mmCIF file of C-alpha atoms and ligand atoms in Angstrom:
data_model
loop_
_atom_site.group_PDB
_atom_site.id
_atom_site.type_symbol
_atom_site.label_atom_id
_atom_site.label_comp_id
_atom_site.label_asym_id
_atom_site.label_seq_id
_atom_site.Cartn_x
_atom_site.Cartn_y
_atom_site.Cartn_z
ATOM 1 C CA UNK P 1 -265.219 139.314 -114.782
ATOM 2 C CA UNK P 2 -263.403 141.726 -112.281
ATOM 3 C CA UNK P 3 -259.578 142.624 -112.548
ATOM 4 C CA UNK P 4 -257.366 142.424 -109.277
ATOM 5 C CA UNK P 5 -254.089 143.924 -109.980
ATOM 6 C CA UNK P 6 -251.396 142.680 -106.908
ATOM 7 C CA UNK P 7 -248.126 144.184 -106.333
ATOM 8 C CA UNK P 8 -246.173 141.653 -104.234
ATOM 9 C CA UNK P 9 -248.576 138.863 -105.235
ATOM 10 C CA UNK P 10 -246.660 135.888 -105.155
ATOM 11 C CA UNK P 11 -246.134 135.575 -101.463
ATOM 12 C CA UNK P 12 -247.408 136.555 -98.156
ATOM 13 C CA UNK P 13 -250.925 138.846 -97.615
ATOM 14 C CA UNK P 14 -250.339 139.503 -101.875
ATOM 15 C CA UNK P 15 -250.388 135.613 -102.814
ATOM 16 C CA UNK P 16 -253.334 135.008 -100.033
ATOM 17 C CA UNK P 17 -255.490 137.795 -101.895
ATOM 18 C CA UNK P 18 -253.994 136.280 -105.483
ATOM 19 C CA UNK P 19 -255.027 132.657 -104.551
ATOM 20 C CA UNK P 20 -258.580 134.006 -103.082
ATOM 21 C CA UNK P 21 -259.727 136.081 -106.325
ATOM 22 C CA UNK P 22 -258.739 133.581 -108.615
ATOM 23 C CA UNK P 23 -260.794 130.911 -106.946
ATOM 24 C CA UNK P 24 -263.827 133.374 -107.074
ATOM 25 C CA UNK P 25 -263.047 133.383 -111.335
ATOM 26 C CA UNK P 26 -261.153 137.131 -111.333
ATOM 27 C CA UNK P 27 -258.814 137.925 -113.397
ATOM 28 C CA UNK P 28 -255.419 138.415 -111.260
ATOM 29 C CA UNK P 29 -252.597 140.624 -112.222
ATOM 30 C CA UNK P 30 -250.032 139.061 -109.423
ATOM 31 C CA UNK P 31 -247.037 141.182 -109.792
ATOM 32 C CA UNK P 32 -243.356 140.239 -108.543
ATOM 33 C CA UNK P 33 -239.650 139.898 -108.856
ATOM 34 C CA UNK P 34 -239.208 136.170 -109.148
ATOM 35 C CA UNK P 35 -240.361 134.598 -111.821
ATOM 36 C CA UNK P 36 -240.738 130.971 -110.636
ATOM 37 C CA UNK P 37 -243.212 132.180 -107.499
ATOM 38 C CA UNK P 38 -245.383 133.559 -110.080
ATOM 39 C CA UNK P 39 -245.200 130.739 -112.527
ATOM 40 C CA UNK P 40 -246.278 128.112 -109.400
ATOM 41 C CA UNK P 41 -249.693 130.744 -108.464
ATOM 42 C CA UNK P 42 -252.077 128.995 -111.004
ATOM 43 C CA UNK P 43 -251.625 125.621 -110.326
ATOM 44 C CA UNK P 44 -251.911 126.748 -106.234
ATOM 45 C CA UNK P 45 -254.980 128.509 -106.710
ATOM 46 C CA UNK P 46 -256.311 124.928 -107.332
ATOM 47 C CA UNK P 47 -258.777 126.336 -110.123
ATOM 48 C CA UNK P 48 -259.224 124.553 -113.314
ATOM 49 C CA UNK P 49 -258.635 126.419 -115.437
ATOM 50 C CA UNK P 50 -257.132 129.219 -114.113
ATOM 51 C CA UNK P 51 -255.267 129.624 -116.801
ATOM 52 C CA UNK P 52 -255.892 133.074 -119.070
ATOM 53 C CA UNK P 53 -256.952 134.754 -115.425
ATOM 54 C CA UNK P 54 -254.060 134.266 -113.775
ATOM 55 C CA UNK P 55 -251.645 136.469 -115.517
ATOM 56 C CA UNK P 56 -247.952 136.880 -113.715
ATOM 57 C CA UNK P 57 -245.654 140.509 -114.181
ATOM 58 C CA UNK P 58 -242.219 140.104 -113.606
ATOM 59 C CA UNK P 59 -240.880 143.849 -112.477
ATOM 60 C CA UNK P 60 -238.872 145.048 -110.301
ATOM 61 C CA UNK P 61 -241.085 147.611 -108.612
ATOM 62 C CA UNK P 62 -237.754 149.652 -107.120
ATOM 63 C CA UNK P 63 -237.559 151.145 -110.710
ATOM 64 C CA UNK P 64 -239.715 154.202 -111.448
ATOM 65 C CA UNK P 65 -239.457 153.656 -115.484
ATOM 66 C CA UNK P 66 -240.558 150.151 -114.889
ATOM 67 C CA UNK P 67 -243.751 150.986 -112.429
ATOM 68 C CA UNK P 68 -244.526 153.402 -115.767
ATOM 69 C CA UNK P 69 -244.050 150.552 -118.295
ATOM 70 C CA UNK P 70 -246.532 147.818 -115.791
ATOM 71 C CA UNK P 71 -249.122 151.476 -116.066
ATOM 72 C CA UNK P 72 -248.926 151.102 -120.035
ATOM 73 C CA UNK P 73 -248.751 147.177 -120.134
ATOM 74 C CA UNK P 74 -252.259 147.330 -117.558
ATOM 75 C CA UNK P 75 -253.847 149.849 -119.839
ATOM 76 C CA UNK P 76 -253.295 148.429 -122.830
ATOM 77 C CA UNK P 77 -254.153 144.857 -121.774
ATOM 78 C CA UNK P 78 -256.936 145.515 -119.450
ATOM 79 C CA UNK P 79 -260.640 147.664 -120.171
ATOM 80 C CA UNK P 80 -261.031 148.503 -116.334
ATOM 81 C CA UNK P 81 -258.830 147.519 -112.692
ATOM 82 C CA UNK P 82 -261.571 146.976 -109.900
ATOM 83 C CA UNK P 83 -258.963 146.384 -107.396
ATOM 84 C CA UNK P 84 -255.291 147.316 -107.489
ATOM 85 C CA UNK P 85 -253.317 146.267 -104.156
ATOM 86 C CA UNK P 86 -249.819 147.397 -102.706
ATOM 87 C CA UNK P 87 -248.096 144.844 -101.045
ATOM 88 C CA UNK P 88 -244.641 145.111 -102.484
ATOM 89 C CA UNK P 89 -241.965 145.483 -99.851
ATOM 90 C CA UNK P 90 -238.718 143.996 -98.886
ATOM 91 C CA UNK P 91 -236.942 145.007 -95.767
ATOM 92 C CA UNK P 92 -233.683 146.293 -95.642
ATOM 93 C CA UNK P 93 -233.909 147.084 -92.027
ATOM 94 C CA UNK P 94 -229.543 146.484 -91.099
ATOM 95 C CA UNK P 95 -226.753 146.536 -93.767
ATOM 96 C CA UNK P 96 -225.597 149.866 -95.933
ATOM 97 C CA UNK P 97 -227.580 152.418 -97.528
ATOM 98 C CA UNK P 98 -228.441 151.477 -101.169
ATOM 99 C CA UNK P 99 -229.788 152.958 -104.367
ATOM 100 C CA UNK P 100 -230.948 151.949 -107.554
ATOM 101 C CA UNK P 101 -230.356 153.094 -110.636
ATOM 102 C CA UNK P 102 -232.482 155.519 -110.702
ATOM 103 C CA UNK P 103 -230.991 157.420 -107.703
ATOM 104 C CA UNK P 104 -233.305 156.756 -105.124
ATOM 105 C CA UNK P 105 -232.793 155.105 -101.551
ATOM 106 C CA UNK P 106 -234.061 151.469 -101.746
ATOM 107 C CA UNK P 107 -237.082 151.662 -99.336
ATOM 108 C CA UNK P 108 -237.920 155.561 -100.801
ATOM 109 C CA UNK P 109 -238.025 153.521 -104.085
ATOM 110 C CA UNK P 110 -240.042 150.056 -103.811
ATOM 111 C CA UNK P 111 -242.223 150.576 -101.028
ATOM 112 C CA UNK P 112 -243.420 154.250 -102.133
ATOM 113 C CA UNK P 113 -242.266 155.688 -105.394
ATOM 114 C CA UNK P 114 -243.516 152.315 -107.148
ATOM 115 C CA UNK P 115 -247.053 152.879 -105.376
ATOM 116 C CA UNK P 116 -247.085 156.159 -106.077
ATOM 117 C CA UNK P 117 -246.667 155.950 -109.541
ATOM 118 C CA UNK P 118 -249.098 153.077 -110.269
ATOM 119 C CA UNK P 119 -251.919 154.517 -107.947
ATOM 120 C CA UNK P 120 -251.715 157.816 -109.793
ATOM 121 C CA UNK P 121 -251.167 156.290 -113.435
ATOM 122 C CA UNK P 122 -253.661 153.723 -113.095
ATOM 123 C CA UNK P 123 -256.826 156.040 -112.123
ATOM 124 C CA UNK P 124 -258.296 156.346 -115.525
ATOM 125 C CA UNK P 125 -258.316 152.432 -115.345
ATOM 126 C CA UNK P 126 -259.904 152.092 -111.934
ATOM 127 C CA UNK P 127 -262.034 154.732 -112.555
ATOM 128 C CA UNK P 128 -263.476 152.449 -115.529
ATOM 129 C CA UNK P 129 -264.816 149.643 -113.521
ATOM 130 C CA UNK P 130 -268.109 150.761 -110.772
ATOM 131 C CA UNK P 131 -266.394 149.989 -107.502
ATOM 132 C CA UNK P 132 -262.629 150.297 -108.396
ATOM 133 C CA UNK P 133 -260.581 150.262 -105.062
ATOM 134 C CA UNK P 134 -257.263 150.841 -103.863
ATOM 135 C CA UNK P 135 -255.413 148.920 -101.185
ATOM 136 C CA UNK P 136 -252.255 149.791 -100.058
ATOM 137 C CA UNK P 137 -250.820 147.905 -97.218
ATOM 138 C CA UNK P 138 -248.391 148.981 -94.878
ATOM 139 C CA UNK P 139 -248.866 150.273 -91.192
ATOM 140 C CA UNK P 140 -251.125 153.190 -90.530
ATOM 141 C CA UNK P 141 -251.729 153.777 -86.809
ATOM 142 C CA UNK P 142 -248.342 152.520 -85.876
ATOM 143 C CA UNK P 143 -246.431 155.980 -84.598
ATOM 144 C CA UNK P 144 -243.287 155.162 -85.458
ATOM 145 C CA UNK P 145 -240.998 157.182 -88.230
ATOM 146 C CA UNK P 146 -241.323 160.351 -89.819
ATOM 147 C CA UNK P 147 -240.753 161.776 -93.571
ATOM 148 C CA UNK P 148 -237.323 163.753 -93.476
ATOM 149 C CA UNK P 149 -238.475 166.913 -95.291
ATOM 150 C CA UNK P 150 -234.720 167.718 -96.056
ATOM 151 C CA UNK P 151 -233.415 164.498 -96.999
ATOM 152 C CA UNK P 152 -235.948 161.908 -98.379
ATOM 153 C CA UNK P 153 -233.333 159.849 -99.326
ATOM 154 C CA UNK P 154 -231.893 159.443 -96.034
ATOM 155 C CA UNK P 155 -228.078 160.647 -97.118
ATOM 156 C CA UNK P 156 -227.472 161.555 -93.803
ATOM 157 C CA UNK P 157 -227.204 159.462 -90.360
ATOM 158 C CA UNK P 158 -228.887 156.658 -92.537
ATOM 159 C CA UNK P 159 -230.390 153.401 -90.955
ATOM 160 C CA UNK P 160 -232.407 150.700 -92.865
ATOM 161 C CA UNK P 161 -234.956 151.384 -89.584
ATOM 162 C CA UNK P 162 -235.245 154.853 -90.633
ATOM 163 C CA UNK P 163 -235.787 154.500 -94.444
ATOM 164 C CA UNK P 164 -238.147 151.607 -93.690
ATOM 165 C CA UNK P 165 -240.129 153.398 -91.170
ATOM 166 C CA UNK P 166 -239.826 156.710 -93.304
ATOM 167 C CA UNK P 167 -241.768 154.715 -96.480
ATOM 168 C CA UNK P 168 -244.231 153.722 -94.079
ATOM 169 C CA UNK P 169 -245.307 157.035 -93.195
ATOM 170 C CA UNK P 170 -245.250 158.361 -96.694
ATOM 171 C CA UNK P 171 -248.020 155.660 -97.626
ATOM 172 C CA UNK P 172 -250.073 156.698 -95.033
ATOM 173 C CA UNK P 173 -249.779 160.620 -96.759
ATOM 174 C CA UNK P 174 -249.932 158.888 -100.210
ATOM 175 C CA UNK P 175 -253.704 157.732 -98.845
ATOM 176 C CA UNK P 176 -254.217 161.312 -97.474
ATOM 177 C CA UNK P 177 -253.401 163.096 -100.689
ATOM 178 C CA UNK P 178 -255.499 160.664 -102.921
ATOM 179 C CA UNK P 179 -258.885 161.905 -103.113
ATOM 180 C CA UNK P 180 -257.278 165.957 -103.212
ATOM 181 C CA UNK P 181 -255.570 165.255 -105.802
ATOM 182 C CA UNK P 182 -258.352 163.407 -107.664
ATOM 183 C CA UNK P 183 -261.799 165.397 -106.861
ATOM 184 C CA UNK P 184 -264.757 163.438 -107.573
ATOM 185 C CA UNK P 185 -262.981 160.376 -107.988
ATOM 186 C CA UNK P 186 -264.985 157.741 -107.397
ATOM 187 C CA UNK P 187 -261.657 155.689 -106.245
ATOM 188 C CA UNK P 188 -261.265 154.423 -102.543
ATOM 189 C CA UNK P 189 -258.528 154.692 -101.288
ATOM 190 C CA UNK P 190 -257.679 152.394 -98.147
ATOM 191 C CA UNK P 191 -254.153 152.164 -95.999
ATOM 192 C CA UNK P 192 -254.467 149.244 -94.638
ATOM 193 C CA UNK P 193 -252.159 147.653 -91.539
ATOM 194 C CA UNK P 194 -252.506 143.695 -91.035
ATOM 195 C CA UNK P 195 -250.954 143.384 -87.968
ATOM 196 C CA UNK P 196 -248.543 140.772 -87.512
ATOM 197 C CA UNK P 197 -248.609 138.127 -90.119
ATOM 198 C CA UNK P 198 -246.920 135.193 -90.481
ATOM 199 C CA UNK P 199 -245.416 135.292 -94.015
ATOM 200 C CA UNK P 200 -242.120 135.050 -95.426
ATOM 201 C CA UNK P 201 -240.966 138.828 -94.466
ATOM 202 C CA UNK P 202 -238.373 137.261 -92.190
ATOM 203 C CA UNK P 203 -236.520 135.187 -94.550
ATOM 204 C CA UNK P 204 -235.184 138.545 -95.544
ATOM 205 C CA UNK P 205 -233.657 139.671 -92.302
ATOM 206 C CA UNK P 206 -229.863 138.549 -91.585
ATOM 207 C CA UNK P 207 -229.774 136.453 -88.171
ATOM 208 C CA UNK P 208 -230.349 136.115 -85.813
ATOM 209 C CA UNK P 209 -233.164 138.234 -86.306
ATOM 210 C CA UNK P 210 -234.911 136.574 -88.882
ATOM 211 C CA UNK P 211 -234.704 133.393 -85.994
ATOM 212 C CA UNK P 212 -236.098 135.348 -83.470
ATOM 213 C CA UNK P 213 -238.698 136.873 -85.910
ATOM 214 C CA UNK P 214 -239.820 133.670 -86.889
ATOM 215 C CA UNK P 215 -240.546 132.160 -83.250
ATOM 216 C CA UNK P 216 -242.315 135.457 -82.464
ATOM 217 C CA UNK P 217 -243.974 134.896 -85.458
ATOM 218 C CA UNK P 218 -245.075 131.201 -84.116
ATOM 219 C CA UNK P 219 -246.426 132.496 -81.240
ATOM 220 C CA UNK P 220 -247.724 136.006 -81.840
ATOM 221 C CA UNK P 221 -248.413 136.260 -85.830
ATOM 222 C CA UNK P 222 -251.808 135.716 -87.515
ATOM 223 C CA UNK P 223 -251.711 133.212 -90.519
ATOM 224 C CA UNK P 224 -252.188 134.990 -94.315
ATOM 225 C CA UNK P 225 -255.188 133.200 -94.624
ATOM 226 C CA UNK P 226 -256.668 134.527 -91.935
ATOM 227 C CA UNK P 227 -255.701 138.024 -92.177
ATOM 228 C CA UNK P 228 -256.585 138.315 -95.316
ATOM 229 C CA UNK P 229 -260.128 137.874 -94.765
ATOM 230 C CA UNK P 230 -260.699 141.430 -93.287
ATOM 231 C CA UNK P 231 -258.850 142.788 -96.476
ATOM 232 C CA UNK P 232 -261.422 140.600 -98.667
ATOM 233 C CA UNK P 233 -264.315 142.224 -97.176
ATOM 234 C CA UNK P 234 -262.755 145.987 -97.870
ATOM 235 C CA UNK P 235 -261.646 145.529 -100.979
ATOM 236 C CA UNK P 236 -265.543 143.938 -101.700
ATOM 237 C CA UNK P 237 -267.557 146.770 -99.679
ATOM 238 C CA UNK P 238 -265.163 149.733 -99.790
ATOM 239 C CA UNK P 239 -266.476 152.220 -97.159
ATOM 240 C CA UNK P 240 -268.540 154.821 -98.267
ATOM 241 C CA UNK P 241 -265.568 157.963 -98.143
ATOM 242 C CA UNK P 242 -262.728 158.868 -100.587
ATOM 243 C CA UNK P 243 -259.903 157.772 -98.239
ATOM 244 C CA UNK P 244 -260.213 155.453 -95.026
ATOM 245 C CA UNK P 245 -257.271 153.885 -92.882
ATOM 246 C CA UNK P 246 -257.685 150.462 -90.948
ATOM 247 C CA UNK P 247 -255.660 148.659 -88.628
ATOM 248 C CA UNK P 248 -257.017 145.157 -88.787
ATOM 249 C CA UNK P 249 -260.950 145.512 -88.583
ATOM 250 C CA UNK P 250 -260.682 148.860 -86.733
ATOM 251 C CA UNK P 251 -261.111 152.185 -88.653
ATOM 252 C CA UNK P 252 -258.495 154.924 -87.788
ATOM 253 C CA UNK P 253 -259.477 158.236 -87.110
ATOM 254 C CA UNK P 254 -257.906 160.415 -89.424
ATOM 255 C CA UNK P 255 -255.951 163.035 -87.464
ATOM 256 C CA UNK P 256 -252.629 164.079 -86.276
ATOM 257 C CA UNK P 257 -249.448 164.439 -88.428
ATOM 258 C CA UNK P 258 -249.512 160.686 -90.166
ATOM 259 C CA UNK P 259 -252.703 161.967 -92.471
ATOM 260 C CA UNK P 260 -252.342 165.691 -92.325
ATOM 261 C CA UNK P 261 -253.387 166.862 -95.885
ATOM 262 C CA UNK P 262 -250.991 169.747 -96.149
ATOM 263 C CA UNK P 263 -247.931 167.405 -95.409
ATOM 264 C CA UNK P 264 -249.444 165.127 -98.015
ATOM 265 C CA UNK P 265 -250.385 167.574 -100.556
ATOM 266 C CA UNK P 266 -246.405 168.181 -99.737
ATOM 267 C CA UNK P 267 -245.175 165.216 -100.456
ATOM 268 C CA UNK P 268 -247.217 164.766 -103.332
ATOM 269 C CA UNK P 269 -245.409 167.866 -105.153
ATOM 270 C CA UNK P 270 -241.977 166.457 -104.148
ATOM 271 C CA UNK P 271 -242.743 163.217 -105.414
ATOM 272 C CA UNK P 272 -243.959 164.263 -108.871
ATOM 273 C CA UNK P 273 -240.700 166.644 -109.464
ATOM 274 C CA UNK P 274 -238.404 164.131 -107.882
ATOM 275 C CA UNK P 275 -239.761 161.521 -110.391
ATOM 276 C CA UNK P 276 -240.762 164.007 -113.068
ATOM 277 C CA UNK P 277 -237.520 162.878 -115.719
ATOM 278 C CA UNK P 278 -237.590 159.455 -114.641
HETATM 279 N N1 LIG L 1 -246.210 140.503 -92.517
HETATM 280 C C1 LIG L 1 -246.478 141.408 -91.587
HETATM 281 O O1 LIG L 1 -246.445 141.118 -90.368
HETATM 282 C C2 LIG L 1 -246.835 142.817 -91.968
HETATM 283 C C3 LIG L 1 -247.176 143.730 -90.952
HETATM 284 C C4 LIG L 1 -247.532 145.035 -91.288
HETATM 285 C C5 LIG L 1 -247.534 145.418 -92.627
HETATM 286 N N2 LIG L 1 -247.176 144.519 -93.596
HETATM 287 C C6 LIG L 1 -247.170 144.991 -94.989
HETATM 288 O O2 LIG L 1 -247.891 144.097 -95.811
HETATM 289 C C7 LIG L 1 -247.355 144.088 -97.140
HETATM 290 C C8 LIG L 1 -247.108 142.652 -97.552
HETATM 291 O O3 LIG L 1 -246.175 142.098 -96.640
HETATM 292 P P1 LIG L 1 -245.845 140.534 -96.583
HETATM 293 O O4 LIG L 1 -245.410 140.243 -95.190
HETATM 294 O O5 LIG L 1 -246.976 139.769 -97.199
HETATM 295 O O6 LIG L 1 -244.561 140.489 -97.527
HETATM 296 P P2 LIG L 1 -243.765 139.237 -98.149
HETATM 297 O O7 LIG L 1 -244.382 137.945 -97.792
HETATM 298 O O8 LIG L 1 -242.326 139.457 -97.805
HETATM 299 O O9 LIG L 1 -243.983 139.496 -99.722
HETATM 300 C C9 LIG L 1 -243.418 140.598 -100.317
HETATM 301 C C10 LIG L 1 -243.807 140.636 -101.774
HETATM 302 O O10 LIG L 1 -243.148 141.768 -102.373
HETATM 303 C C11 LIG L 1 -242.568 141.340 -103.588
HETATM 304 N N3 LIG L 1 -241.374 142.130 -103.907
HETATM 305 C C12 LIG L 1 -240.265 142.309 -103.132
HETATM 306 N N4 LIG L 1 -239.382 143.054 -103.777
HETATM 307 C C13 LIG L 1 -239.928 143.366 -104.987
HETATM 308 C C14 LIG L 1 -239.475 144.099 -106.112
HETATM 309 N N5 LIG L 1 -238.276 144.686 -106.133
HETATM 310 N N6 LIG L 1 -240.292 144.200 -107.189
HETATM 311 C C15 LIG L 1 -241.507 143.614 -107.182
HETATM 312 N N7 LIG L 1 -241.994 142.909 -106.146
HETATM 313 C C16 LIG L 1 -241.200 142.775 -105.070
HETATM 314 C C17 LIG L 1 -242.204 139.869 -103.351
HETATM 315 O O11 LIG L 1 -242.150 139.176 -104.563
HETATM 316 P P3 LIG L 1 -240.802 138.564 -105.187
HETATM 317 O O12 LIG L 1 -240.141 137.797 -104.105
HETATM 318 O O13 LIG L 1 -241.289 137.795 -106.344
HETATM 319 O O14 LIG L 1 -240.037 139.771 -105.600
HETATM 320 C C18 LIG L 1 -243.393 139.402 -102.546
HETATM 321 O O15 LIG L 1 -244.434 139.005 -103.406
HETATM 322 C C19 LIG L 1 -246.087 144.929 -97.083
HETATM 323 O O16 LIG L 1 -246.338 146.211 -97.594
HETATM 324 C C20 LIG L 1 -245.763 145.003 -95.597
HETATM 325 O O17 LIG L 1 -245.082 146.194 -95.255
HETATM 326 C C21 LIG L 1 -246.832 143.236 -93.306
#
């Protein structure tokens, strides 16, 4: 039986992979904030019994400490990971800077340092299954945002835009760095962009953009069923190298400054001291 871990697995593109690999008999790790969304994901996967295969994680993936505990609780409670998938995110795009606990800007925190730390600490797991796989979903070939070399935790001149867009781009070098920081691995690493999908995102945004985000979204968005179904057939035939990016069913050519390996190989040495005592 294969093992799907999901971050952000009880709603949106997360839940529509959750609900797809427990119907084909996986075990699914769905991993989430809110407890009752991942209580309801057996009985909606409709599979009987999908209990024992559907297991739920509640975390909060903006802590760093708690990313490391859900690396232990994985290892210790599962031989091999085929898949592990990053769709964790939660837009702060308006409203004040914040930080957690830990020290780190919101979006700096949950939609990279948590992926970050569970790619890296869960190799030795992937590496145990024969096609393990990584997924992380965000929006490579979109040219918008930039990491801020001097100030990664946006201090200065901070908008939620910026830190949002800013996490975005540091996926896309998280992908990059991958397979030079793990030679030989037999990992594949994929940065995946969806395109605009109709899932619960803009319950999240204060009006009356989450209004206007929702018509758009009636008109322009694909539903998560359906956009899902080019992620299913990654995640089951990864391509052949280390490290791909796709928007939708097109493959990205890797260059310009969103992949460049000495930026990521960069970013991967700030990461691991920023997090190092964490
Ligand atoms: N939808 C789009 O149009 C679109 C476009 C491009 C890229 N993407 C990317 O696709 C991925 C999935 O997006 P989506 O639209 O499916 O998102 P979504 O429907 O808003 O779901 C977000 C998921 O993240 C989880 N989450 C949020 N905060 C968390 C926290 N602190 N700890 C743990 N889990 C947390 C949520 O679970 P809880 O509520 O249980 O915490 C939920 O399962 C994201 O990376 C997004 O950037 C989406």
């Amino acid at each position: 039986m294969q093992t799907v871990v999901i971050t952000g697995g009880t709603d949106g593109l997360g839940r529509g992979l959750a609900l797809h690999y427990l119907r084909l008999g996986a075990h699914v790790l769905v991993v989430g904030s809110t407890a009752a969304k991942g209580e309801a994901l057996p009985a909606a996967a409709e599979t009987c019994p999908a209990g024992g295969r559907a297991t739920f994680l509640q975390v909060d993936l903006t802590s760093v400490a708690a990313a490391r505990e859900l690396v232990t609780t994985i290892e210790d409670g599962c031989p091999s990971v085929d898949k592990l998938v990053f769709c964790a995110q939660r837009y702060r795009l308006f409203g004040p800077r914040t930080v957690t606990p830990e020290g780190f800007e919101h979006s700096f925190a949950l939609a990279y340092l948590s992926r970050y730390v569970l790619g890296h600490g869960l190799r030795r797991t992937l590496e145990s299954a024969s096609r393990p796989v990584v997924m992380n979903v965000g929006t490579p070939g979109v040219p918008l945002g930039r990491i801020h070399w001097e100030d990664l935790q946006v201090t200065r001149r901070y908008s939620g835009t910026k830190a949002t867009l800013q996490s975005f781009r540091a996926n896309d070098l998280l992908g990059a760095a991958f397979p030079a920081v793990h030679a030989d691995t037999p990992i594949r690493y994929v940065c995946y962009n969806p395109g605009v999908v109709a899932t619960g995102m803009p319950d999240h945004l204060p009006q009356p953009l989450r209004a206007l985000t929702k018509t758009s979204f009636a008109v322009l968005a694909t539903s998560p069923e359906k956009a899902v179904e080019p992620m299913i057939r990654l995640l089951d035939e990864p391509p052949d190298p280390a490290f791909t990016a796709y928007r939708k069913t097109r493959r990205l050519r890797l260059t310009g400054p969103a992949f460049d390996l000495d930026s990521a190989m960069r970013l991967h040495h700030l990461t691991r001291e920023l997090i190092r005592d964490r």
